[in-house]
Amino acid sequence: MALFRCLAIALALSFSSCYLSTPSSATPSDGFLQCLSEKIPSELIFTPDSINFNGVLVSTIRNLKFLTNTTVKPICVVTVTDASHVQAAIRCGRMNSVRLRVRSGGHDYEGLSYRSVRSEVFGVVDLAKLRAIAVSTDEGVPMAWVESGATIGELYYTISKNNPEVAFPAGTCPTVGVGGHFRGGGMGMLLRKYGLSIDNIVDAKLVNANGDLLDRMAMGENLFWAIRGGSGESFGIVVSWKVSLVKVPSKVTVFNIAKKLDQGTIEILTKWQDVAPTLPSDIIVRVIVQGQQTIFQSLFLGTCDELLPIMTSRLPELNVTKADCSEMSWLESVAFINFGNNDTAALLNWSSTGASAFVKIKSDYVRHAIPKSAWQKIFSWFRMNGAGLVILDPHGGFIDTIPAGATPYPHRSGVLYNIQYIAFWPSNDDGSTAKSWVNNFYDFMGQYVTKSPREAYLNYRDLDIGKNVVVNEVSMFDSGKVWGKKYFGGNFQRLAAVKRAVDPTDYFRNEQSIPPLP
Ligand code: FDA
């Protein structure tokens, strides 16, 4: 008995440094908020009683469908301004058994950075005020340290203003946050030349479940591997990332060519599937299908005169001419792809004020070209009520050369293209028509896309493909496997092993976080 008591005291003492016990005098929420108020300036803590709580909560939300009264919201939002605040929030959370969600740019398609699907008590660590970007050179290679709360638009703008011949491979939407984007992959117009964002990250600073601030050396290669594309929020909060910048010429070429059904779009699209992934890696031609029209959107790292002979020989049906080309700086091309003009300063706008989208997204990967006869049927889906659009991002080139296990993102060799399905509806509509369109279309596409697993892209988060089951406060590996194999293929098991090593009690948890390996 005495031995048991000693063990219990020893365990209690050792656990007290892990912050797991709940003071008996207060509810977990009270204890958590009290603890925060002792460690973080009060003007950075917003509870539902604060006048600005709603303003702060919605400040970066992009998907307005999560702004309802029934949405499970946080008990506070902490707008940290320093890594030490992140450490304090995690320590207070663990001490009081209150979980945290982390938000950088707020673009999560299922809103998991600021809402919970289940009824639970949680706080949000909002990194929007941690958005510094510092550009440097390491042995002649341009680099940047970027804080997670910066947007990719700010990153593009800052590095390019510093040197117009450097760039960074990341997504096309400038308001996406660095933190969430890097933790899930980072797919954009430079992916065929330089891969995803995660293929160009060389260091990171992460606060782990014990509240320790770790760089790459301190966290070790397994954890560093996991946070780059493997659902970083499952392992901690990444405060900043060191990225290796890439070279681009002073002039690049872009084009947007629209082809209607009666202009041969089906023939071109059928051929595009094999051509786009095998073009030189300096060229990307992505596709947007909406209504009865396809837009072929391209970035080429060179001049129009260099591009034309390649397109004429590889995809003559598209009939790219000099009149289609616009030459500009790489930074202007980012603005052009987004806004259709060269207003590069607009890449710095990040607030969600004015966001009006209600969306549902799903994703697929195609490894075998879809036959022409099937495209006829596919186009009939875009005549239906509630029809949205799809974006096809070709792979091949550099992204293909990276082994599937080098990062958690496994959709590499053999992938022809990624499909993003987008359903959207206005605020005065309940979305049921658009949602059933996307669900039925996704079911129909099952016959043409990858199977066993049906691959999906983590950054296009979709809770329909599976949610964790939680037993005794720990997410179950078997339930995670259902969705995890789709996002991560054979890398899921390794992610779960890293989770077991660094967060065995599953403190960092959401509906699709990596469960600890049993
Ligand atoms: P948010 O803050 O909501 O975080 C997303 C997830 O990451 C959450 O689970 C969150 O907890 C976690 N997280 C955030 N910060 C973290 C941190 N510092 N440490 C650990 N975990 C963290 N994708 C793409 O590849 N290419 C593209 O072109 C686009 N385009 C695009 C346009 C629009 C309008 C939207 C809404 C989304 C995209 N995306 C995209 C998808 C985007 O990459 C994805 O939603 C990112 O996760 C968003 O990152 P945020 O930081 O903005 O989101």
XYZ file of C-alpha atoms and ligand atoms in Angstrom:
571
model
C 0.000 0.000 0.000
C 2.811 2.389 0.982
C 4.636 1.469 -2.165
C 1.473 2.147 -4.157
C 1.080 5.557 -2.471
C 4.719 6.462 -3.269
C 4.224 5.421 -6.837
C 1.037 7.449 -7.027
C 2.796 10.545 -5.619
C 5.745 10.061 -7.949
C 3.392 9.685 -10.874
C 1.426 12.754 -9.816
C 4.636 14.763 -9.532
C 5.934 13.626 -12.893
C 2.579 14.255 -14.531
C 2.375 17.718 -13.001
C 5.132 18.720 -15.420
C 3.000 17.309 -18.226
C 0.026 19.451 -17.157
C -2.633 16.772 -17.147
C -4.449 17.257 -13.866
C -7.485 19.498 -13.432
C -7.612 21.728 -10.341
C -10.638 20.563 -8.378
C -11.804 24.091 -7.461
C -12.721 25.132 -10.985
C -14.262 23.743 -14.145
C -11.701 22.916 -16.833
C -12.755 26.017 -18.782
C -12.407 28.328 -15.758
C -9.027 26.860 -14.875
C -7.872 27.169 -18.459
C -8.970 30.785 -18.830
C -7.475 31.699 -15.455
C -4.189 30.078 -16.448
C -4.177 31.917 -19.794
C -4.855 35.238 -18.134
C -1.803 34.758 -15.908
C 0.516 34.051 -18.831
C -0.798 35.939 -21.869
C -1.738 39.657 -22.114
C -5.501 39.972 -21.634
C -5.955 41.975 -24.842
C -4.981 38.846 -26.786
C -7.649 36.625 -25.184
C -11.212 36.716 -26.507
C -14.042 34.816 -24.813
C -17.705 34.809 -25.883
C -18.209 37.639 -23.337
C -15.712 39.878 -25.159
C -17.231 42.497 -27.440
C -14.880 41.489 -30.239
C -15.218 37.710 -29.877
C -17.331 37.219 -33.004
C -15.243 39.635 -35.033
C -12.052 37.777 -34.132
C -13.634 34.357 -34.622
C -14.845 35.154 -38.133
C -11.854 37.285 -39.111
C -10.365 34.693 -41.453
C -13.233 32.224 -41.945
C -13.676 31.481 -45.648
C -16.524 28.980 -45.576
C -19.559 30.832 -44.291
C -21.584 27.663 -43.785
C -19.829 27.309 -40.398
C -21.166 30.632 -39.097
C -24.461 29.218 -37.839
C -25.834 29.242 -34.299
C -25.467 25.470 -34.112
C -21.751 25.486 -34.932
C -19.722 24.243 -31.950
C -17.493 27.233 -31.248
C -14.414 27.677 -29.025
C -14.539 28.936 -25.458
C -11.845 31.439 -26.411
C -9.650 32.622 -29.237
C -6.094 33.554 -28.305
C -4.494 35.832 -30.868
C -0.894 35.061 -29.957
C 1.903 37.453 -30.855
C 4.840 35.340 -29.733
C 5.866 31.678 -29.659
C 5.892 31.872 -25.840
C 2.125 32.518 -25.944
C 1.648 29.314 -27.943
C 3.691 27.451 -25.345
C 1.632 28.963 -22.523
C -1.670 28.125 -24.221
C -0.654 24.483 -24.675
C 0.563 24.196 -21.090
C -2.617 25.786 -19.733
C -4.696 23.531 -21.988
C -3.010 20.373 -20.820
C -3.079 21.363 -17.188
C -6.834 21.869 -17.398
C -7.730 19.165 -19.917
C -8.904 21.710 -22.473
C -7.953 20.919 -26.050
C -6.724 23.456 -28.559
C -7.269 23.914 -32.249
C -4.851 26.006 -34.254
C -5.783 28.415 -37.006
C -3.438 30.156 -39.428
C -5.365 31.352 -42.499
C -8.789 29.857 -41.640
C -9.280 28.231 -45.064
C -9.895 24.685 -43.873
C -12.701 23.362 -46.081
C -14.361 21.700 -43.069
C -13.573 24.547 -40.660
C -11.674 22.270 -38.276
C -9.289 25.046 -37.248
C -12.063 26.921 -35.432
C -15.087 24.629 -34.969
C -15.729 21.148 -33.727
C -18.125 18.648 -35.277
C -18.736 17.060 -31.872
C -19.840 18.872 -28.794
C -16.577 19.567 -26.957
C -14.806 22.283 -24.999
C -11.817 23.726 -26.823
C -9.846 26.918 -27.360
C -8.401 28.300 -30.587
C -4.834 29.488 -30.951
C -5.029 32.005 -33.781
C -1.705 32.750 -35.463
C -2.921 35.639 -37.654
C -0.679 38.077 -35.781
C 2.379 35.883 -36.331
C 3.008 36.747 -39.976
C 6.609 37.960 -40.248
C 8.671 36.943 -43.271
C 12.476 37.243 -43.281
C 14.394 36.623 -46.491
C 18.058 35.575 -46.394
C 20.693 33.652 -48.322
C 22.367 30.437 -47.130
C 25.553 29.654 -49.042
C 24.175 31.357 -52.138
C 20.694 29.749 -51.882
C 17.802 32.169 -51.258
C 15.787 31.222 -48.167
C 12.991 32.646 -46.063
C 11.690 32.139 -42.550
C 7.942 32.626 -42.682
C 5.596 32.617 -39.704
C 2.535 30.400 -39.982
C 0.015 33.253 -39.827
C 1.316 34.847 -43.038
C -0.629 34.180 -46.211
C 0.990 32.623 -49.248
C 0.185 35.887 -51.083
C 2.304 37.801 -48.564
C 5.079 35.247 -48.954
C 4.997 35.574 -52.759
C 4.959 39.369 -52.573
C 7.776 39.675 -50.038
C 10.212 37.282 -51.673
C 9.536 38.640 -55.128
C 9.948 42.290 -54.123
C 13.271 41.269 -52.592
C 14.366 39.485 -55.786
C 11.997 39.182 -58.779
C 13.810 36.070 -59.964
C 12.930 33.937 -56.957
C 9.580 32.329 -56.192
C 8.036 29.677 -53.967
C 5.858 26.721 -55.012
C 2.519 26.938 -53.211
C -1.177 27.317 -54.000
C -2.929 29.719 -56.325
C -5.203 31.452 -53.782
C -3.236 34.261 -52.072
C -5.319 34.365 -48.864
C -4.512 30.768 -47.861
C -2.475 30.643 -44.628
C 1.044 29.278 -44.664
C 0.491 27.188 -41.510
C -2.443 25.113 -42.733
C -1.203 24.978 -46.318
C 2.246 23.589 -45.475
C 0.851 21.166 -42.971
C -1.193 19.586 -45.815
C 0.986 19.848 -48.963
C 0.779 23.051 -51.029
C -0.192 22.547 -54.686
C 0.100 25.347 -57.230
C 1.336 26.490 -60.615
C 4.995 25.574 -59.911
C 4.294 21.987 -58.857
C 5.583 20.405 -62.070
C 8.859 22.361 -61.876
C 9.507 22.411 -58.130
C 6.945 20.131 -56.465
C 4.731 21.065 -53.535
C 5.494 23.540 -50.771
C 6.460 20.653 -48.508
C 9.181 19.593 -50.946
C 10.910 22.918 -50.289
C 10.753 23.234 -46.497
C 14.111 22.891 -44.762
C 13.362 23.698 -41.118
C 10.454 24.564 -38.823
C 9.745 25.710 -35.265
C 7.043 23.671 -33.569
C 5.539 23.745 -30.093
C 4.835 20.174 -29.040
C 2.301 18.673 -26.640
C 4.551 19.452 -23.660
C 4.797 23.100 -24.642
C 8.422 22.819 -25.785
C 9.573 24.922 -28.749
C 11.573 22.691 -31.099
C 13.447 23.293 -34.329
C 14.202 20.563 -36.880
C 17.251 19.311 -35.030
C 15.456 19.204 -31.679
C 12.283 17.553 -33.007
C 14.132 14.899 -35.018
C 13.622 13.754 -38.599
C 10.495 11.649 -37.999
C 8.471 14.510 -36.559
C 9.895 16.939 -39.137
C 8.784 14.487 -41.839
C 5.279 14.227 -40.361
C 4.495 17.937 -40.042
C 5.253 18.560 -43.737
C 2.019 17.355 -45.309
C 0.997 14.822 -42.656
C -1.660 16.870 -40.842
C 0.642 19.012 -38.711
C -2.080 19.912 -36.215
C -1.956 16.297 -35.000
C 1.571 16.804 -33.670
C 1.742 20.360 -32.376
C 1.569 23.958 -33.485
C 4.095 25.054 -36.088
C 5.043 28.643 -35.402
C 7.326 29.214 -38.395
C 8.893 27.489 -41.378
C 12.187 27.884 -43.191
C 11.718 27.484 -46.922
C 14.163 27.188 -49.768
C 13.209 29.613 -52.532
C 13.330 28.631 -56.200
C 14.515 30.387 -59.355
C 12.170 31.814 -61.970
C 13.033 33.853 -65.076
C 12.382 37.604 -65.128
C 9.601 37.015 -67.675
C 7.060 34.203 -67.597
C 4.139 33.543 -69.936
C 0.516 32.884 -69.040
C -2.571 32.056 -71.035
C -6.251 31.328 -70.393
C -7.990 29.669 -73.313
C -11.678 28.831 -73.131
C -13.140 26.076 -75.328
C -16.843 25.394 -75.531
C -18.330 21.990 -76.212
C -18.759 22.797 -79.896
C -15.135 23.953 -80.095
C -13.722 20.482 -79.529
C -13.306 20.703 -75.760
C -13.891 16.957 -75.258
C -11.231 15.966 -77.800
C -8.729 18.423 -76.320
C -9.488 17.378 -72.743
C -9.145 13.691 -73.582
C -5.721 14.300 -75.110
C -4.717 16.811 -72.403
C -4.821 14.004 -69.822
C -1.753 12.335 -71.315
C -0.027 15.446 -72.645
C -0.160 17.754 -69.595
C 1.732 15.392 -67.232
C 4.458 14.767 -69.830
C 5.123 18.341 -71.003
C 8.480 19.851 -70.027
C 8.328 20.690 -66.322
C 8.598 24.435 -67.123
C 4.984 24.278 -68.339
C 1.795 23.647 -66.432
C -1.572 23.616 -68.193
C -4.373 23.159 -65.665
C -8.049 22.887 -66.483
C -11.236 24.376 -65.068
C -14.518 22.822 -66.217
C -17.704 24.752 -65.564
C -20.950 24.714 -67.521
C -20.329 23.503 -71.041
C -16.913 25.107 -71.226
C -13.336 24.290 -70.312
C -10.655 26.845 -69.484
C -7.073 25.788 -70.118
C -4.927 27.904 -67.824
C -1.166 27.883 -68.194
C 2.052 29.199 -66.676
C 5.296 28.767 -68.611
C 8.685 29.710 -67.148
C 9.917 31.374 -70.324
C 8.803 33.552 -73.230
C 5.844 33.161 -75.546
C 8.191 32.482 -78.488
C 9.650 29.525 -76.581
C 6.236 28.239 -75.519
C 4.428 28.275 -78.858
C 6.436 25.571 -80.667
C 6.059 23.221 -77.688
C 2.297 23.682 -77.473
C 1.904 23.449 -81.249
C 3.718 20.151 -81.395
C 2.283 18.591 -78.206
C -1.321 19.873 -78.131
C -2.063 21.464 -81.535
C -5.821 21.043 -80.946
C -5.673 23.819 -78.335
C -4.368 26.176 -81.025
C -2.335 28.447 -78.731
C -1.305 31.602 -80.595
C 0.789 34.636 -79.756
C -2.421 36.578 -79.145
C -3.275 34.194 -76.271
C 0.035 34.783 -74.471
C 0.778 37.461 -71.895
C 4.347 37.925 -70.693
C 4.904 39.322 -67.206
C 6.923 38.864 -64.018
C 6.250 35.738 -61.959
C 4.597 37.823 -59.213
C 2.286 39.428 -61.765
C 1.405 35.949 -63.017
C 0.179 35.028 -59.528
C -2.122 38.070 -59.550
C -3.176 37.350 -63.125
C -4.170 33.754 -62.363
C -6.253 34.959 -59.403
C -7.690 38.294 -60.315
C -7.250 38.372 -64.097
C -5.093 41.519 -63.765
C -1.579 42.390 -62.600
C -2.517 44.093 -59.309
C 0.245 42.505 -57.233
C -0.524 44.689 -54.190
C -3.878 42.873 -53.927
C -1.915 39.740 -53.017
C -1.447 41.348 -49.597
C -5.185 41.463 -48.803
C -6.034 38.679 -46.406
C -9.064 39.528 -44.329
C -12.157 37.464 -45.099
C -14.355 40.576 -44.998
C -16.656 40.203 -47.934
C -16.194 36.442 -48.215
C -19.483 35.101 -49.473
C -18.808 31.497 -50.287
C -20.734 28.516 -48.985
C -18.810 25.571 -50.347
C -18.404 21.811 -50.252
C -15.221 20.343 -51.703
C -14.143 16.822 -52.589
C -11.055 15.487 -54.364
C -9.747 12.590 -56.451
C -6.647 11.493 -58.321
C -6.604 10.054 -61.851
C -3.924 7.545 -62.868
C -5.518 6.275 -66.116
C -6.848 8.685 -68.723
C -10.642 8.874 -68.820
C -11.946 7.769 -72.251
C -13.532 10.271 -74.630
C -16.925 8.556 -74.406
C -16.944 9.119 -70.642
C -16.215 12.850 -71.008
C -19.504 13.158 -72.951
C -21.305 11.829 -69.887
C -19.216 13.954 -67.511
C -20.226 17.126 -69.307
C -23.894 16.271 -68.840
C -23.294 16.662 -65.065
C -22.468 20.322 -65.662
C -25.946 20.919 -67.101
C -27.681 19.800 -63.893
C -29.234 21.953 -61.182
C -26.701 22.810 -58.492
C -23.736 22.075 -60.765
C -20.456 23.542 -59.565
C -17.062 23.235 -61.178
C -13.965 21.072 -61.179
C -10.297 22.012 -61.313
C -7.812 19.515 -62.734
C -4.166 19.991 -61.707
C -1.734 17.921 -63.760
C 1.153 16.182 -62.022
C 4.271 14.736 -63.696
C 7.589 16.551 -63.901
C 9.486 17.143 -60.654
C 6.612 16.138 -58.333
C 6.783 12.656 -59.877
C 10.464 12.176 -59.120
C 10.024 12.342 -55.352
C 9.470 8.933 -53.725
C 5.977 8.414 -52.259
C 7.445 8.018 -48.753
C 9.774 11.035 -48.838
C 6.958 13.189 -47.430
C 3.486 12.154 -46.178
C 1.984 13.239 -49.567
C 1.961 9.931 -51.501
C 0.245 10.949 -54.757
C 3.372 11.091 -56.871
C 4.611 8.705 -59.567
C 1.906 7.669 -62.007
C -0.614 10.346 -61.078
C -1.914 12.109 -64.196
C -3.867 14.783 -62.356
C -5.755 15.780 -59.246
C -9.464 16.640 -59.387
C -10.989 19.211 -57.065
C -14.810 19.184 -57.079
C -16.326 22.479 -55.926
C -20.002 22.914 -55.090
C -21.146 26.369 -53.958
C -24.373 28.132 -53.142
C -25.581 31.571 -52.020
C -26.536 32.490 -48.462
C -30.273 32.444 -49.190
C -30.141 28.784 -50.246
C -29.806 25.766 -47.942
C -27.240 24.226 -50.287
C -29.058 20.912 -50.586
C -29.126 20.941 -54.422
C -25.446 21.839 -54.731
C -24.437 19.330 -52.060
C -26.353 16.484 -53.639
C -24.884 17.422 -57.031
C -21.335 17.119 -55.721
C -22.052 13.908 -53.809
C -23.731 12.214 -56.763
C -21.108 13.400 -59.231
C -18.342 12.136 -56.920
C -20.075 8.723 -56.767
C -20.354 8.656 -60.566
C -16.645 9.508 -60.962
C -15.659 6.551 -58.788
C -15.326 4.327 -61.856
C -12.665 6.575 -63.454
C -10.401 7.524 -60.555
C -8.012 5.732 -58.193
C -9.420 2.865 -56.152
C -8.327 0.941 -53.043
C -7.676 3.463 -51.727
C -9.629 6.151 -53.516
C -6.928 8.788 -53.079
C -7.737 12.254 -51.742
C -5.753 15.418 -50.985
C -5.568 16.451 -47.339
C -5.653 20.170 -48.133
C -9.011 19.587 -49.844
C -10.369 18.285 -46.554
C -13.555 16.232 -46.818
C -15.134 14.728 -43.707
C -17.368 12.486 -45.849
C -14.402 10.149 -46.387
C -14.231 9.339 -42.686
C -13.984 10.694 -39.169
C -12.134 9.467 -36.122
C -13.937 7.442 -33.492
C -12.741 8.440 -30.011
C -12.634 5.860 -27.211
C -11.418 6.795 -23.730
C -10.276 10.173 -25.023
C -8.011 8.668 -27.707
C -8.727 8.589 -31.460
C -8.896 5.001 -32.692
C -6.342 3.853 -35.243
C -8.838 1.673 -37.134
C -11.248 4.561 -37.655
C -8.379 6.797 -38.763
C -7.224 4.204 -41.265
C -10.467 4.621 -43.237
C -9.717 8.236 -44.234
C -5.984 8.144 -43.516
C -5.140 5.672 -46.294
C -6.910 7.950 -48.772
C -4.855 10.996 -47.857
C -1.575 9.271 -47.049
C -1.537 5.778 -48.607
C 1.292 3.710 -47.137
C 2.513 6.697 -45.101
C -0.453 6.577 -42.720
C 1.096 3.896 -40.492
C 4.323 5.902 -40.111
C 2.335 9.026 -39.232
C 0.472 7.062 -36.558
C 3.800 5.798 -35.194
C 5.122 9.376 -34.972
C 1.897 10.387 -33.218
C 2.338 7.614 -30.652
C 5.906 8.769 -30.014
C 5.164 12.490 -29.592
C 1.530 12.738 -28.417
C 0.433 9.328 -27.112
C -2.493 10.747 -25.099
C -3.891 12.414 -28.237
C -3.949 15.980 -26.897
C -3.865 17.468 -30.400
C -7.024 16.035 -31.827
C -9.695 16.820 -34.365
C -12.135 14.773 -36.448
C -9.373 13.849 -38.897
C -6.205 14.057 -36.814
C -3.642 11.248 -36.936
C -4.476 8.688 -34.216
C -1.671 7.138 -32.178
C -0.568 3.713 -33.420
C -1.919 1.170 -30.923
P -6.622 26.855 -41.370
O -6.078 27.874 -40.473
O -8.100 26.670 -41.395
O -5.897 25.485 -41.092
C -6.153 24.315 -41.819
C -5.726 23.100 -40.986
O -4.340 23.203 -40.663
C -6.465 22.986 -39.663
O -6.625 21.636 -39.323
C -5.511 23.656 -38.693
O -5.697 23.240 -37.359
C -4.161 23.239 -39.251
N -3.141 24.245 -38.976
C -3.232 25.563 -39.279
N -2.134 26.188 -38.881
C -1.336 25.278 -38.307
C -0.065 25.357 -37.678
N 0.575 26.523 -37.579
N 0.478 24.241 -37.152
C -0.184 23.057 -37.243
N -1.399 22.927 -37.833
C -1.966 24.036 -38.363
N -4.725 24.202 -51.487
C -3.733 23.975 -52.388
O -2.907 23.100 -52.191
N -3.643 24.741 -53.499
C -4.499 25.762 -53.766
O -4.372 26.443 -54.783
C -5.543 26.017 -52.822
N -6.454 27.012 -53.026
C -7.435 27.267 -52.079
C -8.343 28.317 -52.265
C -9.332 28.580 -51.313
C -10.283 29.746 -51.530
C -9.421 27.770 -50.168
C -10.495 28.039 -49.146
C -8.527 26.715 -49.985
C -7.534 26.461 -50.931
N -6.619 25.420 -50.765
C -5.619 25.210 -51.686
C -6.702 24.555 -49.585
C -5.767 25.060 -48.485
O -4.441 24.746 -48.838
C -6.109 24.353 -47.166
O -7.435 24.625 -46.804
C -5.163 24.795 -46.056
O -5.161 23.848 -45.037
C -5.549 26.138 -45.511
O -4.602 26.602 -44.608
P -5.018 27.789 -43.631
O -3.895 28.059 -42.733
O -5.558 28.918 -44.436
O -6.259 27.160 -42.900
